[in-house]
Amino acid sequence: MSAIIRVDNLTRRYGERTAVDHIAFEVAAGELFGFLGPNGAGKTTTQRILTGVLPPSEGTAHVLDHDMARDPLGAKEHIGVVPEVANPYLEMTGWQNLMLAGELYDMKKTAREERAEKLLRDLGLWDRRADRAKAYSKGMRQRLMLAMALLHQPDILFLDEPTAGLDVMSRRNIHQMVKDLAQSGVTVFYTTHNVEEANVLCDRVAIISEGRLAAVDTPEALKNHFAESQSVQVAFTSPVEPEALSGIPGVTHVEKEGDKLRLFTSDPGRVATEIALLAQRQGLELVSLNTLGPSLEEVFLSITGRGARPREVKQ
Ligand SMILES: Nc1ncnc2c1ncn2[C@@H]1O[C@H](COP(=O)(O)OP(=O)(O)OP(=O)(O)O)[C@@H](O)[C@H]1O
Ligand SMILES: [Mg+2]
């Protein structure tokens, strides 16, 4: 693949603490790449290095073939950044904030005005453009930050938890914008701690935990790779104890979930058949029987909950 972001052996220490610990990955041009990890995993530190804000302690980060520690300026005009903690100028209106961003990028007046209008309309802020940013809600400020990051039509967009703390509508608005951008060929580096967001949005996901990369793959491949978390969920018309089903061949353990029982296995098809046979033998009546694939959340928890030593890092 033609890599537009290349990270090699990247490490960042703050004093004794290693925030990012020898990570390596590549992002292809046009990819919507998720960077998923729990609080304190090293996501923001990584994004700050990738955007030339923070130097690494070791290793390299290349964006569009520019080493971001030595030569960030060559890349900066091609990237847009929504940082983790960011605010527009609160005393200025939304429109003025955008005009200022356009000037900083050296955009011509007509270009920045046209572009600002389109972005404000797309992000649902057009009607509020003459209000000062201090009168904007958190979600509106976040959308304004996104508009400012996109004004100069960057090839790569970096977002650090852009939907944190936003309501469903604002989140959807940002998701749609990000999807449209990826569709139009923009590469997106999307940092999040929200597993479902990574699952529904991203082409590939890197999972970072305690500064280390635990996995990099498509959401589907990640789920399949952790096949032990497949399961069969069953409900009977009368209560059945988990122990009654734990002896079924191929079942690793059984959990009670409300009025249902969940049997964990690497072979859900076989276990489903065995449940049906057992029900027949014992005169039990089935209400429902579902085989459930592993969710990305289970994968995430099994990786990050275990102290996360690297399992398999695929490029
Ligand atoms: N300026 C700093 N000085 C000292 N330690 C820092 C600094 N910035 C980050 N850290 C430490 O580095 C580690 C990674 O922090 P980072 O902000 O990169 O995590 P994160 O994945 O973005 O977390 P969150 O989801 O909470 O935003 C944490 O242990 C944090 O305490
Ligand atoms: Mg962060």
PDB file of C-alpha atoms in Angstrom, residues 34-312:
ATOM      1  CA  GLY A  34      -9.031   4.411  13.869  1.00  0.00           C
ATOM      2  CA  PHE A  35      -6.637   4.837  16.764  1.00  0.00           C
ATOM      3  CA  LEU A  36      -8.447   3.211  19.654  1.00  0.00           C
ATOM      4  CA  GLY A  37      -7.360   2.981  23.252  1.00  0.00           C
ATOM      5  CA  PRO A  38      -8.497   3.536  26.835  1.00  0.00           C
ATOM      6  CA  ASN A  39      -7.716   6.677  28.848  1.00  0.00           C
ATOM      7  CA  GLY A  40      -4.000   7.253  29.224  1.00  0.00           C
ATOM      8  CA  ALA A  41      -3.065   4.762  26.484  1.00  0.00           C
ATOM      9  CA  GLY A  42      -0.959   7.262  24.549  1.00  0.00           C
ATOM     10  CA  LYS A  43      -3.399   8.343  21.831  1.00  0.00           C
ATOM     11  CA  THR A  44      -3.066  12.095  22.251  1.00  0.00           C
ATOM     12  CA  THR A  45       0.702  11.827  22.632  1.00  0.00           C
ATOM     13  CA  THR A  46       0.859   9.907  19.343  1.00  0.00           C
ATOM     14  CA  GLN A  47      -1.375  12.369  17.499  1.00  0.00           C
ATOM     15  CA  ARG A  48       0.676  15.292  18.790  1.00  0.00           C
ATOM     16  CA  ILE A  49       3.866  13.697  17.480  1.00  0.00           C
ATOM     17  CA  LEU A  50       2.198  12.917  14.142  1.00  0.00           C
ATOM     18  CA  THR A  51       1.094  16.515  13.752  1.00  0.00           C
ATOM     19  CA  GLY A  52       4.498  17.966  14.601  1.00  0.00           C
ATOM     20  CA  VAL A  53       3.482  19.474  17.954  1.00  0.00           C
ATOM     21  CA  LEU A  54       5.606  17.207  20.133  1.00  0.00           C
ATOM     22  CA  PRO A  55       8.983  15.627  19.358  1.00  0.00           C
ATOM     23  CA  PRO A  56       9.398  11.872  19.883  1.00  0.00           C
ATOM     24  CA  SER A  57      11.981  10.489  22.327  1.00  0.00           C
ATOM     25  CA  GLU A  58      12.875   7.738  19.860  1.00  0.00           C
ATOM     26  CA  GLY A  59      11.762   6.530  16.447  1.00  0.00           C
ATOM     27  CA  THR A  60      10.166   8.441  13.603  1.00  0.00           C
ATOM     28  CA  ALA A  61       6.807   9.626  12.316  1.00  0.00           C
ATOM     29  CA  HIS A  62       6.554  10.463   8.636  1.00  0.00           C
ATOM     30  CA  VAL A  63       3.542  12.223   7.177  1.00  0.00           C
ATOM     31  CA  LEU A  64       3.543  12.606   3.403  1.00  0.00           C
ATOM     32  CA  ASP A  65       7.229  11.631   3.508  1.00  0.00           C
ATOM     33  CA  HIS A  66       8.074  14.489   5.857  1.00  0.00           C
ATOM     34  CA  ASP A  67       9.762  13.586   9.114  1.00  0.00           C
ATOM     35  CA  MET A  68       7.490  15.400  11.584  1.00  0.00           C
ATOM     36  CA  ALA A  69      10.306  15.928  14.079  1.00  0.00           C
ATOM     37  CA  ARG A  70      12.681  17.559  11.561  1.00  0.00           C
ATOM     38  CA  ASP A  71      10.584  18.970   8.774  1.00  0.00           C
ATOM     39  CA  PRO A  72       6.974  19.427   9.892  1.00  0.00           C
ATOM     40  CA  LEU A  73       6.262  22.519   7.790  1.00  0.00           C
ATOM     41  CA  GLY A  74       6.272  20.626   4.493  1.00  0.00           C
ATOM     42  CA  ALA A  75       3.432  18.439   5.774  1.00  0.00           C
ATOM     43  CA  LYS A  76       1.519  21.033   7.764  1.00  0.00           C
ATOM     44  CA  GLU A  77      -0.141  22.743   4.820  1.00  0.00           C
ATOM     45  CA  HIS A  78      -1.567  19.349   3.785  1.00  0.00           C
ATOM     46  CA  ILE A  79      -2.950  18.336   7.153  1.00  0.00           C
ATOM     47  CA  GLY A  80      -5.897  19.464   9.217  1.00  0.00           C
ATOM     48  CA  VAL A  81      -5.953  18.916  12.959  1.00  0.00           C
ATOM     49  CA  VAL A  82      -8.689  18.837  15.561  1.00  0.00           C
ATOM     50  CA  PRO A  83      -6.744  18.568  18.825  1.00  0.00           C
ATOM     51  CA  GLU A  84      -8.076  16.983  22.005  1.00  0.00           C
ATOM     52  CA  VAL A  85      -8.458  20.239  23.883  1.00  0.00           C
ATOM     53  CA  ALA A  86      -9.260  23.002  21.479  1.00  0.00           C
ATOM     54  CA  ASN A  87     -11.291  26.133  21.469  1.00  0.00           C
ATOM     55  CA  PRO A  88     -12.014  28.717  18.849  1.00  0.00           C
ATOM     56  CA  TYR A  89     -11.354  32.337  19.779  1.00  0.00           C
ATOM     57  CA  LEU A  90     -14.325  32.895  22.023  1.00  0.00           C
ATOM     58  CA  GLU A  91     -14.648  36.662  21.517  1.00  0.00           C
ATOM     59  CA  MET A  92     -14.790  36.217  17.747  1.00  0.00           C
ATOM     60  CA  THR A  93     -17.779  34.998  15.749  1.00  0.00           C
ATOM     61  CA  GLY A  94     -17.772  31.623  14.045  1.00  0.00           C
ATOM     62  CA  TRP A  95     -17.314  33.389  10.731  1.00  0.00           C
ATOM     63  CA  GLN A  96     -14.391  35.482  12.009  1.00  0.00           C
ATOM     64  CA  ASN A  97     -12.696  32.386  13.395  1.00  0.00           C
ATOM     65  CA  LEU A  98     -12.895  30.778   9.973  1.00  0.00           C
ATOM     66  CA  MET A  99     -11.619  33.880   8.199  1.00  0.00           C
ATOM     67  CA  LEU A 100      -8.666  33.999  10.572  1.00  0.00           C
ATOM     68  CA  ALA A 101      -7.903  30.320   9.954  1.00  0.00           C
ATOM     69  CA  GLY A 102      -8.044  31.026   6.215  1.00  0.00           C
ATOM     70  CA  GLU A 103      -5.574  33.877   6.553  1.00  0.00           C
ATOM     71  CA  LEU A 104      -3.203  31.674   8.525  1.00  0.00           C
ATOM     72  CA  TYR A 105      -3.300  29.214   5.638  1.00  0.00           C
ATOM     73  CA  ASP A 106      -2.723  32.051   3.187  1.00  0.00           C
ATOM     74  CA  MET A 107      -5.993  31.428   1.393  1.00  0.00           C
ATOM     75  CA  LYS A 108      -7.408  34.056  -0.963  1.00  0.00           C
ATOM     76  CA  LYS A 109     -10.452  35.963   0.312  1.00  0.00           C
ATOM     77  CA  THR A 110     -12.974  34.514  -2.141  1.00  0.00           C
ATOM     78  CA  ALA A 111     -11.650  30.969  -1.629  1.00  0.00           C
ATOM     79  CA  ARG A 112     -11.878  31.171   2.132  1.00  0.00           C
ATOM     80  CA  GLU A 113     -15.333  32.753   2.040  1.00  0.00           C
ATOM     81  CA  GLU A 114     -16.733  30.135  -0.320  1.00  0.00           C
ATOM     82  CA  ARG A 115     -15.177  27.313   1.598  1.00  0.00           C
ATOM     83  CA  ALA A 116     -16.281  28.716   4.980  1.00  0.00           C
ATOM     84  CA  GLU A 117     -19.869  29.008   3.804  1.00  0.00           C
ATOM     85  CA  LYS A 118     -19.948  25.431   2.536  1.00  0.00           C
ATOM     86  CA  LEU A 119     -18.441  24.042   5.748  1.00  0.00           C
ATOM     87  CA  LEU A 120     -20.726  26.071   8.013  1.00  0.00           C
ATOM     88  CA  ARG A 121     -23.736  24.865   6.058  1.00  0.00           C
ATOM     89  CA  ASP A 122     -22.564  21.227   6.053  1.00  0.00           C
ATOM     90  CA  LEU A 123     -21.931  21.356   9.795  1.00  0.00           C
ATOM     91  CA  GLY A 124     -25.214  23.052  10.658  1.00  0.00           C
ATOM     92  CA  LEU A 125     -23.603  26.298  11.866  1.00  0.00           C
ATOM     93  CA  TRP A 126     -24.519  28.686   9.065  1.00  0.00           C
ATOM     94  CA  ASP A 127     -27.390  30.298  10.974  1.00  0.00           C
ATOM     95  CA  ARG A 128     -25.113  30.948  13.940  1.00  0.00           C
ATOM     96  CA  ARG A 129     -22.132  32.279  12.004  1.00  0.00           C
ATOM     97  CA  ALA A 130     -22.528  35.842  13.333  1.00  0.00           C
ATOM     98  CA  ASP A 131     -22.641  34.724  16.982  1.00  0.00           C
ATOM     99  CA  ARG A 132     -19.539  34.894  19.089  1.00  0.00           C
ATOM    100  CA  ALA A 133     -18.013  31.463  19.732  1.00  0.00           C
ATOM    101  CA  LYS A 134     -18.455  31.991  23.464  1.00  0.00           C
ATOM    102  CA  ALA A 135     -22.188  31.719  22.862  1.00  0.00           C
ATOM    103  CA  TYR A 136     -21.722  28.343  21.153  1.00  0.00           C
ATOM    104  CA  SER A 137     -22.430  25.066  22.912  1.00  0.00           C
ATOM    105  CA  LYS A 138     -19.670  22.492  23.275  1.00  0.00           C
ATOM    106  CA  GLY A 139     -20.915  20.576  20.242  1.00  0.00           C
ATOM    107  CA  MET A 140     -21.060  23.750  18.144  1.00  0.00           C
ATOM    108  CA  ARG A 141     -17.533  24.713  19.163  1.00  0.00           C
ATOM    109  CA  GLN A 142     -16.326  21.264  18.238  1.00  0.00           C
ATOM    110  CA  ARG A 143     -17.994  21.525  14.821  1.00  0.00           C
ATOM    111  CA  LEU A 144     -16.443  24.943  14.341  1.00  0.00           C
ATOM    112  CA  MET A 145     -13.026  23.461  15.149  1.00  0.00           C
ATOM    113  CA  LEU A 146     -13.676  20.813  12.516  1.00  0.00           C
ATOM    114  CA  ALA A 147     -14.602  23.485   9.975  1.00  0.00           C
ATOM    115  CA  MET A 148     -11.405  25.381  10.802  1.00  0.00           C
ATOM    116  CA  ALA A 149      -9.341  22.204  10.349  1.00  0.00           C
ATOM    117  CA  LEU A 150     -10.940  21.566   6.963  1.00  0.00           C
ATOM    118  CA  LEU A 151     -10.888  25.066   5.520  1.00  0.00           C
ATOM    119  CA  HIS A 152      -7.696  24.635   3.489  1.00  0.00           C
ATOM    120  CA  GLN A 153      -8.857  21.267   2.098  1.00  0.00           C
ATOM    121  CA  PRO A 154      -6.212  19.087   3.728  1.00  0.00           C
ATOM    122  CA  ASP A 155      -5.249  15.669   2.352  1.00  0.00           C
ATOM    123  CA  ILE A 156      -5.074  14.224   5.855  1.00  0.00           C
ATOM    124  CA  LEU A 157      -7.326  15.017   8.789  1.00  0.00           C
ATOM    125  CA  PHE A 158      -6.268  14.215  12.359  1.00  0.00           C
ATOM    126  CA  LEU A 159      -9.027  14.116  14.959  1.00  0.00           C
ATOM    127  CA  ASP A 160      -8.498  13.515  18.666  1.00  0.00           C
ATOM    128  CA  GLU A 161     -11.756  12.270  20.189  1.00  0.00           C
ATOM    129  CA  PRO A 162     -13.854  14.735  18.205  1.00  0.00           C
ATOM    130  CA  THR A 163     -17.158  13.448  19.541  1.00  0.00           C
ATOM    131  CA  ALA A 164     -16.275  13.156  23.235  1.00  0.00           C
ATOM    132  CA  GLY A 165     -19.094  14.587  25.303  1.00  0.00           C
ATOM    133  CA  LEU A 166     -21.340  15.364  22.339  1.00  0.00           C
ATOM    134  CA  ASP A 167     -24.967  14.353  21.943  1.00  0.00           C
ATOM    135  CA  VAL A 168     -26.235  11.893  19.352  1.00  0.00           C
ATOM    136  CA  MET A 169     -27.048  14.526  16.731  1.00  0.00           C
ATOM    137  CA  SER A 170     -23.712  16.320  16.947  1.00  0.00           C
ATOM    138  CA  ARG A 171     -21.906  12.996  16.930  1.00  0.00           C
ATOM    139  CA  ARG A 172     -23.783  11.883  13.837  1.00  0.00           C
ATOM    140  CA  ASN A 173     -23.081  15.144  12.124  1.00  0.00           C
ATOM    141  CA  ILE A 174     -19.344  14.718  12.711  1.00  0.00           C
ATOM    142  CA  HIS A 175     -19.438  11.028  11.735  1.00  0.00           C
ATOM    143  CA  GLN A 176     -21.196  11.869   8.478  1.00  0.00           C
ATOM    144  CA  MET A 177     -18.704  14.598   7.707  1.00  0.00           C
ATOM    145  CA  VAL A 178     -15.789  12.252   8.376  1.00  0.00           C
ATOM    146  CA  LYS A 179     -17.315   9.510   6.219  1.00  0.00           C
ATOM    147  CA  ASP A 180     -17.932  11.943   3.362  1.00  0.00           C
ATOM    148  CA  LEU A 181     -14.353  13.173   3.600  1.00  0.00           C
ATOM    149  CA  ALA A 182     -12.980   9.629   3.491  1.00  0.00           C
ATOM    150  CA  GLN A 183     -15.267   8.927   0.547  1.00  0.00           C
ATOM    151  CA  SER A 184     -13.791  11.886  -1.280  1.00  0.00           C
ATOM    152  CA  GLY A 185     -10.256  10.554  -0.768  1.00  0.00           C
ATOM    153  CA  VAL A 186      -9.142  12.376   2.378  1.00  0.00           C
ATOM    154  CA  THR A 187      -7.085  10.225   4.751  1.00  0.00           C
ATOM    155  CA  VAL A 188      -8.495  10.321   8.267  1.00  0.00           C
ATOM    156  CA  PHE A 189      -6.639   9.524  11.479  1.00  0.00           C
ATOM    157  CA  TYR A 190      -9.402   9.135  14.030  1.00  0.00           C
ATOM    158  CA  THR A 191      -8.475   8.876  17.681  1.00  0.00           C
ATOM    159  CA  THR A 192     -11.138   7.514  20.000  1.00  0.00           C
ATOM    160  CA  HIS A 193     -11.744   5.509  23.150  1.00  0.00           C
ATOM    161  CA  ASN A 194     -15.189   4.556  21.857  1.00  0.00           C
ATOM    162  CA  VAL A 195     -15.162   1.023  20.487  1.00  0.00           C
ATOM    163  CA  GLU A 196     -18.452   1.239  18.621  1.00  0.00           C
ATOM    164  CA  GLU A 197     -17.334   4.420  16.910  1.00  0.00           C
ATOM    165  CA  ALA A 198     -14.208   2.631  15.666  1.00  0.00           C
ATOM    166  CA  ASN A 199     -16.298  -0.364  14.645  1.00  0.00           C
ATOM    167  CA  VAL A 200     -18.815   1.485  12.503  1.00  0.00           C
ATOM    168  CA  LEU A 201     -16.566   4.200  11.126  1.00  0.00           C
ATOM    169  CA  CYS A 202     -13.096   2.872  10.433  1.00  0.00           C
ATOM    170  CA  ASP A 203     -11.538   0.837   7.620  1.00  0.00           C
ATOM    171  CA  ARG A 204      -8.801  -0.305   9.968  1.00  0.00           C
ATOM    172  CA  VAL A 205      -8.264   0.076  13.661  1.00  0.00           C
ATOM    173  CA  ALA A 206      -5.091   0.165  15.735  1.00  0.00           C
ATOM    174  CA  ILE A 207      -5.623  -0.728  19.370  1.00  0.00           C
ATOM    175  CA  ILE A 208      -3.207   0.957  21.742  1.00  0.00           C
ATOM    176  CA  SER A 209      -2.925   0.110  25.400  1.00  0.00           C
ATOM    177  CA  GLU A 210      -0.342   1.342  27.886  1.00  0.00           C
ATOM    178  CA  GLY A 211       1.652   2.875  25.069  1.00  0.00           C
ATOM    179  CA  ARG A 212       1.902  -0.315  23.064  1.00  0.00           C
ATOM    180  CA  LEU A 213       0.134  -1.384  19.917  1.00  0.00           C
ATOM    181  CA  ALA A 214      -1.831  -4.517  20.646  1.00  0.00           C
ATOM    182  CA  ALA A 215      -3.347  -5.025  17.196  1.00  0.00           C
ATOM    183  CA  VAL A 216      -3.847  -3.340  13.847  1.00  0.00           C
ATOM    184  CA  ASP A 217      -6.464  -4.686  11.481  1.00  0.00           C
ATOM    185  CA  THR A 218      -9.944  -4.250  10.040  1.00  0.00           C
ATOM    186  CA  PRO A 219     -12.701  -4.414  12.652  1.00  0.00           C
ATOM    187  CA  GLU A 220     -13.969  -7.680  11.137  1.00  0.00           C
ATOM    188  CA  ALA A 221     -10.532  -9.321  11.109  1.00  0.00           C
ATOM    189  CA  LEU A 222      -9.957  -8.241  14.702  1.00  0.00           C
ATOM    190  CA  LYS A 223     -13.203  -9.904  15.696  1.00  0.00           C
ATOM    191  CA  ASN A 224     -12.397 -13.088  13.808  1.00  0.00           C
ATOM    192  CA  HIS A 225      -8.882 -13.184  15.142  1.00  0.00           C
ATOM    193  CA  PHE A 226     -10.213 -13.322  18.678  1.00  0.00           C
ATOM    194  CA  ALA A 227     -12.496 -16.209  17.846  1.00  0.00           C
ATOM    195  CA  GLU A 228     -12.593 -17.564  21.393  1.00  0.00           C
ATOM    196  CA  SER A 229     -15.150 -14.939  22.258  1.00  0.00           C
ATOM    197  CA  GLN A 230     -17.753 -16.372  19.904  1.00  0.00           C
ATOM    198  CA  SER A 231     -20.836 -17.594  21.671  1.00  0.00           C
ATOM    199  CA  VAL A 232     -24.287 -19.082  21.476  1.00  0.00           C
ATOM    200  CA  GLN A 233     -27.139 -17.512  23.353  1.00  0.00           C
ATOM    201  CA  VAL A 234     -30.097 -19.648  24.299  1.00  0.00           C
ATOM    202  CA  ALA A 235     -33.358 -19.227  26.183  1.00  0.00           C
ATOM    203  CA  PHE A 236     -35.719 -21.991  27.298  1.00  0.00           C
ATOM    204  CA  THR A 237     -39.347 -21.754  28.339  1.00  0.00           C
ATOM    205  CA  SER A 238     -38.397 -22.957  31.826  1.00  0.00           C
ATOM    206  CA  PRO A 239     -35.326 -21.961  33.862  1.00  0.00           C
ATOM    207  CA  VAL A 240     -32.159 -23.986  33.199  1.00  0.00           C
ATOM    208  CA  GLU A 241     -29.036 -23.718  35.342  1.00  0.00           C
ATOM    209  CA  PRO A 242     -25.745 -22.860  33.578  1.00  0.00           C
ATOM    210  CA  GLU A 243     -24.212 -26.091  34.937  1.00  0.00           C
ATOM    211  CA  ALA A 244     -26.700 -28.115  32.899  1.00  0.00           C
ATOM    212  CA  LEU A 245     -25.081 -26.824  29.704  1.00  0.00           C
ATOM    213  CA  SER A 246     -21.435 -26.501  30.702  1.00  0.00           C
ATOM    214  CA  GLY A 247     -20.690 -30.123  29.782  1.00  0.00           C
ATOM    215  CA  ILE A 248     -21.584 -29.618  26.113  1.00  0.00           C
ATOM    216  CA  PRO A 249     -18.500 -30.441  23.991  1.00  0.00           C
ATOM    217  CA  GLY A 250     -16.600 -27.336  22.852  1.00  0.00           C
ATOM    218  CA  VAL A 251     -18.093 -25.002  25.466  1.00  0.00           C
ATOM    219  CA  THR A 252     -15.470 -23.119  27.478  1.00  0.00           C
ATOM    220  CA  HIS A 253     -17.880 -21.546  29.949  1.00  0.00           C
ATOM    221  CA  VAL A 254     -21.503 -20.576  30.422  1.00  0.00           C
ATOM    222  CA  GLU A 255     -22.854 -17.277  31.723  1.00  0.00           C
ATOM    223  CA  LYS A 256     -26.350 -16.346  32.786  1.00  0.00           C
ATOM    224  CA  GLU A 257     -27.626 -13.200  31.037  1.00  0.00           C
ATOM    225  CA  GLY A 258     -31.049 -12.277  32.335  1.00  0.00           C
ATOM    226  CA  ASP A 259     -33.434 -14.973  31.160  1.00  0.00           C
ATOM    227  CA  LYS A 260     -30.852 -16.295  28.692  1.00  0.00           C
ATOM    228  CA  LEU A 261     -27.719 -18.390  28.900  1.00  0.00           C
ATOM    229  CA  ARG A 262     -24.609 -17.604  26.936  1.00  0.00           C
ATOM    230  CA  LEU A 263     -22.227 -20.410  25.989  1.00  0.00           C
ATOM    231  CA  PHE A 264     -18.735 -19.369  24.918  1.00  0.00           C
ATOM    232  CA  THR A 265     -17.069 -21.489  22.267  1.00  0.00           C
ATOM    233  CA  SER A 266     -14.817 -21.439  19.211  1.00  0.00           C
ATOM    234  CA  ASP A 267     -17.365 -23.570  17.326  1.00  0.00           C
ATOM    235  CA  PRO A 268     -20.796 -21.961  17.698  1.00  0.00           C
ATOM    236  CA  GLY A 269     -22.400 -24.025  14.912  1.00  0.00           C
ATOM    237  CA  ARG A 270     -21.611 -27.298  16.619  1.00  0.00           C
ATOM    238  CA  VAL A 271     -22.650 -26.016  20.032  1.00  0.00           C
ATOM    239  CA  ALA A 272     -25.989 -24.797  18.663  1.00  0.00           C
ATOM    240  CA  THR A 273     -26.669 -28.293  17.290  1.00  0.00           C
ATOM    241  CA  GLU A 274     -25.694 -29.871  20.616  1.00  0.00           C
ATOM    242  CA  ILE A 275     -28.073 -27.543  22.494  1.00  0.00           C
ATOM    243  CA  ALA A 276     -30.935 -28.520  20.224  1.00  0.00           C
ATOM    244  CA  LEU A 277     -30.182 -32.238  20.783  1.00  0.00           C
ATOM    245  CA  LEU A 278     -29.918 -31.760  24.532  1.00  0.00           C
ATOM    246  CA  ALA A 279     -33.215 -29.881  24.597  1.00  0.00           C
ATOM    247  CA  GLN A 280     -34.868 -32.726  22.718  1.00  0.00           C
ATOM    248  CA  ARG A 281     -33.436 -35.388  25.047  1.00  0.00           C
ATOM    249  CA  GLN A 282     -34.447 -33.536  28.181  1.00  0.00           C
ATOM    250  CA  GLY A 283     -37.817 -32.318  26.954  1.00  0.00           C
ATOM    251  CA  LEU A 284     -36.840 -28.641  27.164  1.00  0.00           C
ATOM    252  CA  GLU A 285     -38.514 -26.126  24.897  1.00  0.00           C
ATOM    253  CA  LEU A 286     -36.371 -23.470  23.187  1.00  0.00           C
ATOM    254  CA  VAL A 287     -37.548 -19.843  23.039  1.00  0.00           C
ATOM    255  CA  SER A 288     -34.540 -18.567  21.114  1.00  0.00           C
ATOM    256  CA  LEU A 289     -31.149 -19.736  19.931  1.00  0.00           C
ATOM    257  CA  ASN A 290     -28.638 -17.297  18.453  1.00  0.00           C
ATOM    258  CA  THR A 291     -25.011 -17.592  17.529  1.00  0.00           C
ATOM    259  CA  LEU A 292     -23.217 -14.368  18.316  1.00  0.00           C
ATOM    260  CA  GLY A 293     -19.945 -13.296  16.751  1.00  0.00           C
ATOM    261  CA  PRO A 294     -17.450 -11.566  18.974  1.00  0.00           C
ATOM    262  CA  SER A 295     -18.000  -7.839  19.297  1.00  0.00           C
ATOM    263  CA  LEU A 296     -15.169  -5.363  18.882  1.00  0.00           C
ATOM    264  CA  GLU A 297     -15.847  -4.376  22.466  1.00  0.00           C
ATOM    265  CA  GLU A 298     -15.021  -7.890  23.639  1.00  0.00           C
ATOM    266  CA  VAL A 299     -11.855  -7.838  21.570  1.00  0.00           C
ATOM    267  CA  PHE A 300     -10.946  -4.459  23.000  1.00  0.00           C
ATOM    268  CA  LEU A 301     -11.609  -5.537  26.582  1.00  0.00           C
ATOM    269  CA  SER A 302      -9.728  -8.781  26.187  1.00  0.00           C
ATOM    270  CA  ILE A 303      -6.735  -6.898  24.775  1.00  0.00           C
ATOM    271  CA  THR A 304      -6.718  -3.898  27.053  1.00  0.00           C
ATOM    272  CA  GLY A 305      -7.960  -5.636  30.189  1.00  0.00           C
ATOM    273  CA  ARG A 306      -5.055  -8.059  30.183  1.00  0.00           C
ATOM    274  CA  GLY A 307      -2.239  -5.606  30.490  1.00  0.00           C
ATOM    275  CA  ALA A 308      -1.996  -5.772  26.723  1.00  0.00           C
ATOM    276  CA  ARG A 309       1.153  -7.375  25.621  1.00  0.00           C
ATOM    277  CA  PRO A 310       1.289  -7.364  21.842  1.00  0.00           C
ATOM    278  CA  ARG A 311      -0.421 -10.381  20.331  1.00  0.00           C
ATOM    279  CA  GLU A 312      -0.191 -10.001  16.642  1.00  0.00           C
TER     280      GLU A 312
END
